[in-house]
Short mmCIF file of C-alpha atoms and ligand atoms in Angstrom, two decimals:
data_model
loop_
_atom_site.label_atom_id
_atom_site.label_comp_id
_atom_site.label_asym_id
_atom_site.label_seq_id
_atom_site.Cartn_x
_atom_site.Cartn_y
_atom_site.Cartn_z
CA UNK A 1 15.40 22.77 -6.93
CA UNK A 2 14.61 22.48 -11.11
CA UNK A 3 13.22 19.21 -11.84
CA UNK A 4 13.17 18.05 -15.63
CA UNK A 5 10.52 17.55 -17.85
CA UNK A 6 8.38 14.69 -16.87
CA UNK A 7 8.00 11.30 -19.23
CA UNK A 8 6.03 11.55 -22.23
CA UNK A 9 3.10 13.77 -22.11
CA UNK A 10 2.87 13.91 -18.39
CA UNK A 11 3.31 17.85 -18.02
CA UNK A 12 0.97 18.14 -20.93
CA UNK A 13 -1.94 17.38 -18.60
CA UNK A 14 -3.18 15.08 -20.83
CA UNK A 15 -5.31 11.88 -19.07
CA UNK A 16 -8.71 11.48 -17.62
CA UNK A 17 -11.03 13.25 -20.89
CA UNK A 18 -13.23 10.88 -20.68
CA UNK A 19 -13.29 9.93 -17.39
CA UNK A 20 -13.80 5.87 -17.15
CA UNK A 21 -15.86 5.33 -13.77
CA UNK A 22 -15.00 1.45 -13.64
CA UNK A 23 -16.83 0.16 -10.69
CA UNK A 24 -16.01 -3.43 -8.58
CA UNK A 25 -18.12 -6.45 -7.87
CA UNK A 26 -19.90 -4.44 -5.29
CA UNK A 27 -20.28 -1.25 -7.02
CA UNK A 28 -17.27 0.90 -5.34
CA UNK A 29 -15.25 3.18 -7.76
CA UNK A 30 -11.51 3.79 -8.01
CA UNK A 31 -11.05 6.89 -6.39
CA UNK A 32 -7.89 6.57 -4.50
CA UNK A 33 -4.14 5.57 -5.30
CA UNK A 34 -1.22 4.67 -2.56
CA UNK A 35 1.88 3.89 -4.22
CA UNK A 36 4.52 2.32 -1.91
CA UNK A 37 8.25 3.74 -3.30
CA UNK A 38 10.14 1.42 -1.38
CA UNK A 39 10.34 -1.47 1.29
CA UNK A 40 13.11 -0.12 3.29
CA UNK A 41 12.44 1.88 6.57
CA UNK A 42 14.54 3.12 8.82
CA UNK A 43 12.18 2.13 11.79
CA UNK A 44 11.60 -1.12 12.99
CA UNK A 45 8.54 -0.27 14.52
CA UNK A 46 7.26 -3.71 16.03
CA UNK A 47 3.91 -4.07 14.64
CA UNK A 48 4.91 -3.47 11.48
CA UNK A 49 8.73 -4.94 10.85
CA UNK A 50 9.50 -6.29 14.24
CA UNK A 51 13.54 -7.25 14.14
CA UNK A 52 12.56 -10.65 14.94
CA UNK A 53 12.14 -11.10 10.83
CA UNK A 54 13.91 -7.56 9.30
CA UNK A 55 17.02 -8.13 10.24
CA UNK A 56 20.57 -7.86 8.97
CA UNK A 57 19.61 -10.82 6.74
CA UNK A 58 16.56 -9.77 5.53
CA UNK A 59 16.64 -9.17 1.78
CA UNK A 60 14.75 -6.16 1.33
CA UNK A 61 13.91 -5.68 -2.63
CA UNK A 62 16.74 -5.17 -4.88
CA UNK A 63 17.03 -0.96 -7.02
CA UNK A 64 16.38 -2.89 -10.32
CA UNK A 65 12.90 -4.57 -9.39
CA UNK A 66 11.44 -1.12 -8.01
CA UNK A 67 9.65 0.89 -10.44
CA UNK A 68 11.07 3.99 -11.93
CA UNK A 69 9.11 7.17 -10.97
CA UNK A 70 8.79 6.95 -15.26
CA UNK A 71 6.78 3.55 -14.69
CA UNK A 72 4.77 5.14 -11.54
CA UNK A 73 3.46 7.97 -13.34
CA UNK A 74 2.31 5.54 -16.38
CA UNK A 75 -0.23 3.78 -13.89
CA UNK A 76 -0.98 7.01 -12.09
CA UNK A 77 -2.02 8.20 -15.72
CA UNK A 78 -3.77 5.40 -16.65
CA UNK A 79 -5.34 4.85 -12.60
CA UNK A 80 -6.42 8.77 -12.95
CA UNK A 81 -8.53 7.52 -16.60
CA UNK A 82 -10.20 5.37 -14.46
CA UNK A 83 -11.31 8.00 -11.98
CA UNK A 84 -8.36 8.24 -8.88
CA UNK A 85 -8.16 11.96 -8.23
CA UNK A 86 -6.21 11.28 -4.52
CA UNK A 87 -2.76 9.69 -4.36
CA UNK A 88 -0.30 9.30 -1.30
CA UNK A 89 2.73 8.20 -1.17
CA UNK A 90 4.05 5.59 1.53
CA UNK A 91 6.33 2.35 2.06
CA UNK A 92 8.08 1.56 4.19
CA UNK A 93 9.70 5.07 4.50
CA UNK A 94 9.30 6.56 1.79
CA UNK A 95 11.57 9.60 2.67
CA UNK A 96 13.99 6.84 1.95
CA UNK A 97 13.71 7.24 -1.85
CA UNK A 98 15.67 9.67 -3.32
CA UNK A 99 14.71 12.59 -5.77
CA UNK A 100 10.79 12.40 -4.50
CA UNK A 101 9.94 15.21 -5.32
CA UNK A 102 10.76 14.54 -9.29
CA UNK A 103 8.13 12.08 -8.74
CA UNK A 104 5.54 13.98 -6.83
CA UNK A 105 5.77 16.99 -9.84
CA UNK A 106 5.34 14.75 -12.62
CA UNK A 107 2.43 13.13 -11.05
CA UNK A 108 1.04 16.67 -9.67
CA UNK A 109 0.99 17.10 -13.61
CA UNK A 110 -1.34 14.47 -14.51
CA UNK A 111 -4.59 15.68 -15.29
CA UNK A 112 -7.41 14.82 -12.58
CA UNK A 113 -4.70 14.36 -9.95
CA UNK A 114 -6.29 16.90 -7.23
CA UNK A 115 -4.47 15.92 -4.18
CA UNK A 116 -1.03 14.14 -3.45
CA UNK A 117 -0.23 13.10 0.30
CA UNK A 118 2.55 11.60 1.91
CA UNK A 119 2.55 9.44 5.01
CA UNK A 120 6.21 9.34 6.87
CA UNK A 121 7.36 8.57 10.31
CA UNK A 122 9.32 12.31 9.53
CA UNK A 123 12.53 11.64 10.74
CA UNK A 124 14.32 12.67 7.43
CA UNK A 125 11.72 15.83 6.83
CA UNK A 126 14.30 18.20 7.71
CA UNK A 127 13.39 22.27 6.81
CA UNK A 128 14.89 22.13 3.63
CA UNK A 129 13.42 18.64 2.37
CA UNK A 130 10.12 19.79 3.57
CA UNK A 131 10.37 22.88 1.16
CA UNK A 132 11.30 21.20 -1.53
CA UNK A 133 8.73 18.58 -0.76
CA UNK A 134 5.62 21.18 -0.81
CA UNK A 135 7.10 23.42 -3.87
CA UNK A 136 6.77 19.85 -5.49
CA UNK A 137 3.50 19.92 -5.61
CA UNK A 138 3.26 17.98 -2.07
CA UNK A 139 0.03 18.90 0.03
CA UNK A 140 -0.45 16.68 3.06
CA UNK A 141 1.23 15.24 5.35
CA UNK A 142 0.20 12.20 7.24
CA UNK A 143 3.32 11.97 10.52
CA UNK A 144 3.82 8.49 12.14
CA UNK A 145 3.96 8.78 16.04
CA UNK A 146 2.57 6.30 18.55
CA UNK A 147 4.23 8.29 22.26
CA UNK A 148 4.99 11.17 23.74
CA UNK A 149 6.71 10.22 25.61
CA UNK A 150 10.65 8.48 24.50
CA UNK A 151 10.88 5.64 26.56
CA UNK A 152 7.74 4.26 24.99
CA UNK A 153 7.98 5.61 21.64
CA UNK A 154 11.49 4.08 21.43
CA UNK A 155 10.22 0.56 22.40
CA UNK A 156 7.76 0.91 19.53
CA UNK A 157 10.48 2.29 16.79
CA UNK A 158 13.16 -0.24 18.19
CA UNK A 159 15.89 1.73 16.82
CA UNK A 160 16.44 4.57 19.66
CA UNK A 161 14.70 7.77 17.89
CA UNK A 162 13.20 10.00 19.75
CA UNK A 163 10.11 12.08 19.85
CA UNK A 164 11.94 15.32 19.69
CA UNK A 165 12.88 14.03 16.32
CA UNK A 166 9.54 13.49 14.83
CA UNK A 167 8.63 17.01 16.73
CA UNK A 168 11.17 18.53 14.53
CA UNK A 169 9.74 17.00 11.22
CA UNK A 170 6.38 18.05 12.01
CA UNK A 171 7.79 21.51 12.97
CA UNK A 172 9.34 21.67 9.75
CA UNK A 173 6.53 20.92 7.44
CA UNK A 174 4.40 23.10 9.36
CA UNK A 175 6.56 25.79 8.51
CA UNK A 176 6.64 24.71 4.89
CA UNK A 177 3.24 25.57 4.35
CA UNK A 178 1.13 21.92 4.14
CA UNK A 179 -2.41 22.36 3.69
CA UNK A 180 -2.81 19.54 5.87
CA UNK A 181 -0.57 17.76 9.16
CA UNK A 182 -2.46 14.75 10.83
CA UNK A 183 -0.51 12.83 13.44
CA UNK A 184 -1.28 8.88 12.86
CA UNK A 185 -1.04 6.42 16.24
CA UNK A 186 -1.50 3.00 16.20
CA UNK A 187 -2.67 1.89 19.33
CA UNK A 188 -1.60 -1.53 20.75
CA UNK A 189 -2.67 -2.55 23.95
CA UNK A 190 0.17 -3.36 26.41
CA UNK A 191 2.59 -1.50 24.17
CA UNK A 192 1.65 2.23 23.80
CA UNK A 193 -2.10 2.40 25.03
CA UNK A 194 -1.14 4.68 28.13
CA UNK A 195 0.13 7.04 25.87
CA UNK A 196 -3.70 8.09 24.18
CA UNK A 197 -4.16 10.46 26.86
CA UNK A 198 -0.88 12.00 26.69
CA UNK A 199 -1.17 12.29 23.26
CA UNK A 200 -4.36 13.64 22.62
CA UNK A 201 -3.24 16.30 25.28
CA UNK A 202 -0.28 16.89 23.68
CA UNK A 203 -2.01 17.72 20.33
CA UNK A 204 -5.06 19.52 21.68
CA UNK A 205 -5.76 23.09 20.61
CA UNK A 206 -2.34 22.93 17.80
CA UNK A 207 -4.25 22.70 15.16
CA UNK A 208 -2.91 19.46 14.50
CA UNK A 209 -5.02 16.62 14.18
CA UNK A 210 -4.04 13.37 16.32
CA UNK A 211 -6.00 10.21 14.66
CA UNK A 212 -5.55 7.08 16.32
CA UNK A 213 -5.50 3.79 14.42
CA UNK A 214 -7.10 0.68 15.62
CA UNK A 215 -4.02 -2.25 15.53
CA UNK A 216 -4.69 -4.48 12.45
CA UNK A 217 -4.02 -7.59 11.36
CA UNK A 218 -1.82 -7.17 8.62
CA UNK A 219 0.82 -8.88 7.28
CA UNK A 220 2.01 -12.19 9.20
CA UNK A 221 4.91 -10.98 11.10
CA UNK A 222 3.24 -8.56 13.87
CA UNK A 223 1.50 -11.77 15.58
CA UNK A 224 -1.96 -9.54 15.84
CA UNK A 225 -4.39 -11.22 18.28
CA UNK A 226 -7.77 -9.24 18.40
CA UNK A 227 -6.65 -9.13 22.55
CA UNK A 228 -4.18 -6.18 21.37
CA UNK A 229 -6.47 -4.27 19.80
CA UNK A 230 -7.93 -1.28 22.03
CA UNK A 231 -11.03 -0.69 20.30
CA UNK A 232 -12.36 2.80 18.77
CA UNK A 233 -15.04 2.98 21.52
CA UNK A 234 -12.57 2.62 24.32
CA UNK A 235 -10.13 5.18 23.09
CA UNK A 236 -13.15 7.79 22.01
CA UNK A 237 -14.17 6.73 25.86
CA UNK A 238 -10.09 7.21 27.26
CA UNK A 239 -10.50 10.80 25.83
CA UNK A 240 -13.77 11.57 26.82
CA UNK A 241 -13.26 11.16 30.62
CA UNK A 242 -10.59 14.15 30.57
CA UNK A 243 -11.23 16.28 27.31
CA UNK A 244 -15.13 15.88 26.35
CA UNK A 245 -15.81 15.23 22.87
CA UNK A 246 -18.69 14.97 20.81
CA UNK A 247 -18.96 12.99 17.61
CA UNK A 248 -19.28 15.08 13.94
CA UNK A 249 -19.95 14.86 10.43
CA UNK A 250 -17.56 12.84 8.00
CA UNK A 251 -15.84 15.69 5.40
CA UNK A 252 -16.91 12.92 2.81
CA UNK A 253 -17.92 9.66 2.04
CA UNK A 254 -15.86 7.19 2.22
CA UNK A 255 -13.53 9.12 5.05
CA UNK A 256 -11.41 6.23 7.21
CA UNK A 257 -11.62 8.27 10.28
CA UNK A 258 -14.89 9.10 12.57
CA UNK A 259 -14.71 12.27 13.38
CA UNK A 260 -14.47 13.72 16.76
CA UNK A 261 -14.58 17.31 18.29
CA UNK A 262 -13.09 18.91 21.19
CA UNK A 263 -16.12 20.17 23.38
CA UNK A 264 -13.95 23.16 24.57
CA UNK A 265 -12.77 24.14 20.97
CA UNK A 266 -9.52 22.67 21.06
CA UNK A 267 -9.68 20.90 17.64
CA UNK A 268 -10.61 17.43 16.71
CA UNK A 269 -9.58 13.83 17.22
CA UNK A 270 -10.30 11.14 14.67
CA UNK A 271 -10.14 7.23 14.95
CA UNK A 272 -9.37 4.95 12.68
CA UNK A 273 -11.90 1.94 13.47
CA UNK A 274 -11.04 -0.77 10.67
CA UNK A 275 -11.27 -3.48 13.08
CA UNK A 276 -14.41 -2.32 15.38
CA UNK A 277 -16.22 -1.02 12.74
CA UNK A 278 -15.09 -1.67 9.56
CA UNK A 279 -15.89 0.17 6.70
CA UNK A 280 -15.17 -1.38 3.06
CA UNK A 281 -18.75 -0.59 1.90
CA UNK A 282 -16.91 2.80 0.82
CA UNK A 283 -13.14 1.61 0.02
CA UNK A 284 -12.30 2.70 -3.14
CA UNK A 285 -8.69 2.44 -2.59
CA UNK A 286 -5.71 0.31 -4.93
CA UNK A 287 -2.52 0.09 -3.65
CA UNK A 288 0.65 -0.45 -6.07
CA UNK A 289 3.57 -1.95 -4.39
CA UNK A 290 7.02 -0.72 -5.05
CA UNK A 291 7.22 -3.91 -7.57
CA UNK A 292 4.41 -2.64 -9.83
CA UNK A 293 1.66 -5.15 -8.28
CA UNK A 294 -1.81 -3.76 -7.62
CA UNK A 295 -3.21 -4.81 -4.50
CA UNK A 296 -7.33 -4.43 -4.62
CA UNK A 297 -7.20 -4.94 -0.49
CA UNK A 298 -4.83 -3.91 2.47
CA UNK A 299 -5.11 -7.21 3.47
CA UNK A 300 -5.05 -9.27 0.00
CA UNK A 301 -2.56 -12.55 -0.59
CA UNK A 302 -1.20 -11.58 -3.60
CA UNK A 303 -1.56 -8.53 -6.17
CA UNK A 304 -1.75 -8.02 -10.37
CA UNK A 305 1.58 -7.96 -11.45
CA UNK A 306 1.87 -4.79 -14.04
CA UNK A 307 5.64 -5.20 -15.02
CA UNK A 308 5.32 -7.41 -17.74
CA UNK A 309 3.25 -4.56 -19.32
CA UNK A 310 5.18 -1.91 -18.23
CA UNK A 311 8.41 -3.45 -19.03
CA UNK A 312 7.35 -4.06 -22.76
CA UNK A 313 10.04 -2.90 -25.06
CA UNK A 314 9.69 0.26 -26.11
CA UNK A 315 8.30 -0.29 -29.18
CA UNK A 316 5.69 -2.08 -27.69
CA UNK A 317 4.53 0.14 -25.18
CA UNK A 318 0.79 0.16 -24.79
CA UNK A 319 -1.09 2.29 -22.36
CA UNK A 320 -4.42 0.47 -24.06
CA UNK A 321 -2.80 -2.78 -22.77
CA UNK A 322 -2.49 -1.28 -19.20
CA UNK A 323 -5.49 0.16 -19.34
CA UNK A 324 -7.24 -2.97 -19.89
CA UNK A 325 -5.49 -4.97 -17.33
CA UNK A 326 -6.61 -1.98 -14.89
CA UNK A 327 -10.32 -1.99 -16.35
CA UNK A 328 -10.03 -6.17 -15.59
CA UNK A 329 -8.56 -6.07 -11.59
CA UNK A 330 -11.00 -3.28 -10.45
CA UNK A 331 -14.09 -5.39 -12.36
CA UNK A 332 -13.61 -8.09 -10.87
CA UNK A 333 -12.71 -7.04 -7.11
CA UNK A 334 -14.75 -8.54 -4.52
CA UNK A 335 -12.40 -7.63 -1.51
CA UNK A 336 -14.29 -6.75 2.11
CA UNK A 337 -11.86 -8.36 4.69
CA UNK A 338 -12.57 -6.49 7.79
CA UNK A 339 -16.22 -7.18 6.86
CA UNK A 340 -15.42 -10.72 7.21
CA UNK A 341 -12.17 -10.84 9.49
CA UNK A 342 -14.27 -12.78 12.07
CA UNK A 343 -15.97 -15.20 9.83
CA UNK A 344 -12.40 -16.66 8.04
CA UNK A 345 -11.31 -19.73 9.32
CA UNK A 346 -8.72 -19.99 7.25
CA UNK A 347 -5.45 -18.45 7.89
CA UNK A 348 -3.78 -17.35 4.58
CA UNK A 349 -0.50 -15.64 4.18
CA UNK A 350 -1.13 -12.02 3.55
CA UNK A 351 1.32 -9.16 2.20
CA UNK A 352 3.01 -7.58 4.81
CA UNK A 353 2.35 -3.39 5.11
CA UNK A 354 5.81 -2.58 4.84
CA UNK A 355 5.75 -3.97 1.41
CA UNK A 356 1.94 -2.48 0.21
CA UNK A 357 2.11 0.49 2.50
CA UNK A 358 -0.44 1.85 4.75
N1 LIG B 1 6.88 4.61 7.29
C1 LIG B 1 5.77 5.48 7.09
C2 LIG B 1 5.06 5.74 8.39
O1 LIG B 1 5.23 4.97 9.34
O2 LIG B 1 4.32 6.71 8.44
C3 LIG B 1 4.80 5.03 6.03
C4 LIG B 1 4.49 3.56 5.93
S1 LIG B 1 3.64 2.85 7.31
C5 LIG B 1 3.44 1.19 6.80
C6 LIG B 1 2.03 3.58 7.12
C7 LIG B 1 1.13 3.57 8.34
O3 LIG B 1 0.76 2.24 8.62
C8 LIG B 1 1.76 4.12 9.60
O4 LIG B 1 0.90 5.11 10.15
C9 LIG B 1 1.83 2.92 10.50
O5 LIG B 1 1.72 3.29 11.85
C10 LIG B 1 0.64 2.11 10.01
N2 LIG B 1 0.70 0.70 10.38
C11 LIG B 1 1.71 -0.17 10.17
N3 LIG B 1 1.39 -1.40 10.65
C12 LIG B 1 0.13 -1.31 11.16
C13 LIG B 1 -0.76 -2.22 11.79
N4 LIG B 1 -0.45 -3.48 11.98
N5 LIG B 1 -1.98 -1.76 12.18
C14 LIG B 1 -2.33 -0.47 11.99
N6 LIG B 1 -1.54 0.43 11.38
C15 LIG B 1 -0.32 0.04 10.98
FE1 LIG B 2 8.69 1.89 9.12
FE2 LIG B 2 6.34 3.05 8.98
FE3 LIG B 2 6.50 0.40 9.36
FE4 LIG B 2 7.26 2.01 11.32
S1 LIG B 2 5.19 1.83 10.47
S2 LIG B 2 8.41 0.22 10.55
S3 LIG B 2 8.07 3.73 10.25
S4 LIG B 2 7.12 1.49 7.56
FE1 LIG B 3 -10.65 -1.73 1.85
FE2 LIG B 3 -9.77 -4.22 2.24
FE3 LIG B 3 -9.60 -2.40 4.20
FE4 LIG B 3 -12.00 -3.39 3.49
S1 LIG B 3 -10.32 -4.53 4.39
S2 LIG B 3 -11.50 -1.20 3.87
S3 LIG B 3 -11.69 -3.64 1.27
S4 LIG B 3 -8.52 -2.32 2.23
#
């Protein structure tokens, strides 16, 4: 595949020379950047868009109020000044969006960019869109799948695909070449928790590395109740009694999942506590929505709208102006929900995951 020149200085590597280490209310830098490409998804996984509410009348977000991949590589730009070397790419699915890998070279050409991951549930990642996907510029690969077995993986995904499917995704990237595959499982009690045996099984000694994902309350439509969650402890526990493992070292700081090794070799687990153990002492993670909002917080109300920046006429186009704005949201963010998850007696609507991505 030949993909153009990117907008305006982008494949000129120009960007971060003087790095501007903005730092929040509590001291955490910008370090990370997940940009959601879409809303749509071809699941309906029920923790995350149940059909109860996406359903045929759902109006998901209409093409003109999505960024271009022109507009997404302005705030990657501007996001990498202010010190974001990481960006992954989710949605909804964000497979979904055509031409992604036009967006994933232009912004593998922005200076200080040192790693680009995508997270998918990999049904579309057939051989030759995995290819195209790592010649890109692509590295990692974060793959969606909460069973191993159909009948329970199917009652998550609510639309009938099965495992073999995501098998052949992951089979396909693999032999594309990623740097990295992790498997991602969110574990809800009642609903797929008899499958973290069978999965960690299932993965153990591939080289593969199965992380589970504590439940979480995001969103408003998954009706979380802190009686679905199976907590970090338990599953590390689950495992334990058949495979022994033995805690290890984060890679680095600020790394979502605890780190577990196979005792016999076979590789390593990692859980995702953000519920048990939460840890936003170290988030230094934005999240721009497919609409051009920046959310400071997975689990924030609302987000700072960029578009009426980045939709300036062109004449009027001002990365100072965007610059600012970004120099103003990270200042002042104060966000540590999971911190305080237990403490808010207010309920307040909250953006729903499909929308910010995960
Ligand atoms: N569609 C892609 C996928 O599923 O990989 C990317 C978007 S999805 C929103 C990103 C991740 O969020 C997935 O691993 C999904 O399982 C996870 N997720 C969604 N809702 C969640 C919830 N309530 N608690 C924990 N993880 C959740
Ligand atoms: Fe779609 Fe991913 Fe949400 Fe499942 S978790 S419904 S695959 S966006
Ligand atoms: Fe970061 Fe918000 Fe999650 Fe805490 S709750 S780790 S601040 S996204």
């Amino acid at each position: 595949m030949v993909f153009s020149k990117g907008p305006d200085n982008v494949a000129e590597k120009h960007g971060n020379v003087s790095a501007d280490n903005v730092v929040d209310k509590l001291h955490r830098p910008l370090r990370d950047l997940r940009v959601s490409v879409t809303d749509r998804c071809n699941f309906r996984c029920v923790y995350c868009m149940p059909k109860s509410v996406f359903d045929n009348n759902y109006k998901f977000l209409p093409r003109k109020d999505l960024l271009s991949f022109e507009e997404i590589v302005r705030v990657v730009k501007v996001a990498a000044d202010f010190g974001v070397t990481k960006i992954r790419l989710t949605g909804g699915e964000p497979l979904i969006r055509n031409d992604l890998e036009q967006l994933i070279e232009w912004i593998a050409g922005v200076n200080g960019i040192k790693d680009i991951s995508l997270t998918t549930n990999a049904t579309l990642l057939t051989k030759k869109r995995a290819d195209s996907l790592r010649s890109a510029g692509l590295q990692r690969l974060n793959v969606s799948l909460d069973a191993i077995d159909d009948e329970t993986f199917m009652r998550v995904n609510d639309v009938g695909v099965s495992v073999q499917q995501v098998l052949e995704g992951i089979e396909n990237a693999s032999t594309a070449g990623f740097k990295s595959i992790k498997v991602n499982m969110v574990v809800k009690k009642g609903l797929n928790d008899h499958s973290i045996l069978p999965m960690a099984k299932f993965f153990h000694g591939t080289g593969q590395i199965l992380r589970f994902i504590e439940f979480m309350d995001v969103g408003n439509s998954n009706e979380w109740n802190m009686s679905h969650v199976v907590t970090s402890k338990e599953i590390a526990d689950r495992i334990n009694a058949e495979l022994p493992i033995e805690a290890i070292e984060a890679n680095y700081r600020g790394e979502v999942a605890k780190r577990w090794r196979y005792a016999d070799g076979g590789g390593e687990v990692g859980i995702i506590t953000s519920v048990s153990e939460p840890f936003c002492g170290d988030c230094s993670r934005a999240r721009l929505s497919a609409t051009g909002s920046i959310y400071t917080c997975l689990f924030a109300s609302s987000g700072h709208d960029l578009r009426p920046i980045l939709r300036l006429s062109e004449q009027e186009q001002d990365d100072n102006a965007l610059r600012d704005e970004f120099r103003r949201i990270w200042s002042g963010r104060e966000d540590r929900y999971s911190e305080t998850r237990t403490q808010v007696s207010v309920i307040r609507p909250k953006v729903e995951m499909s929308f910010i991505g995960g």
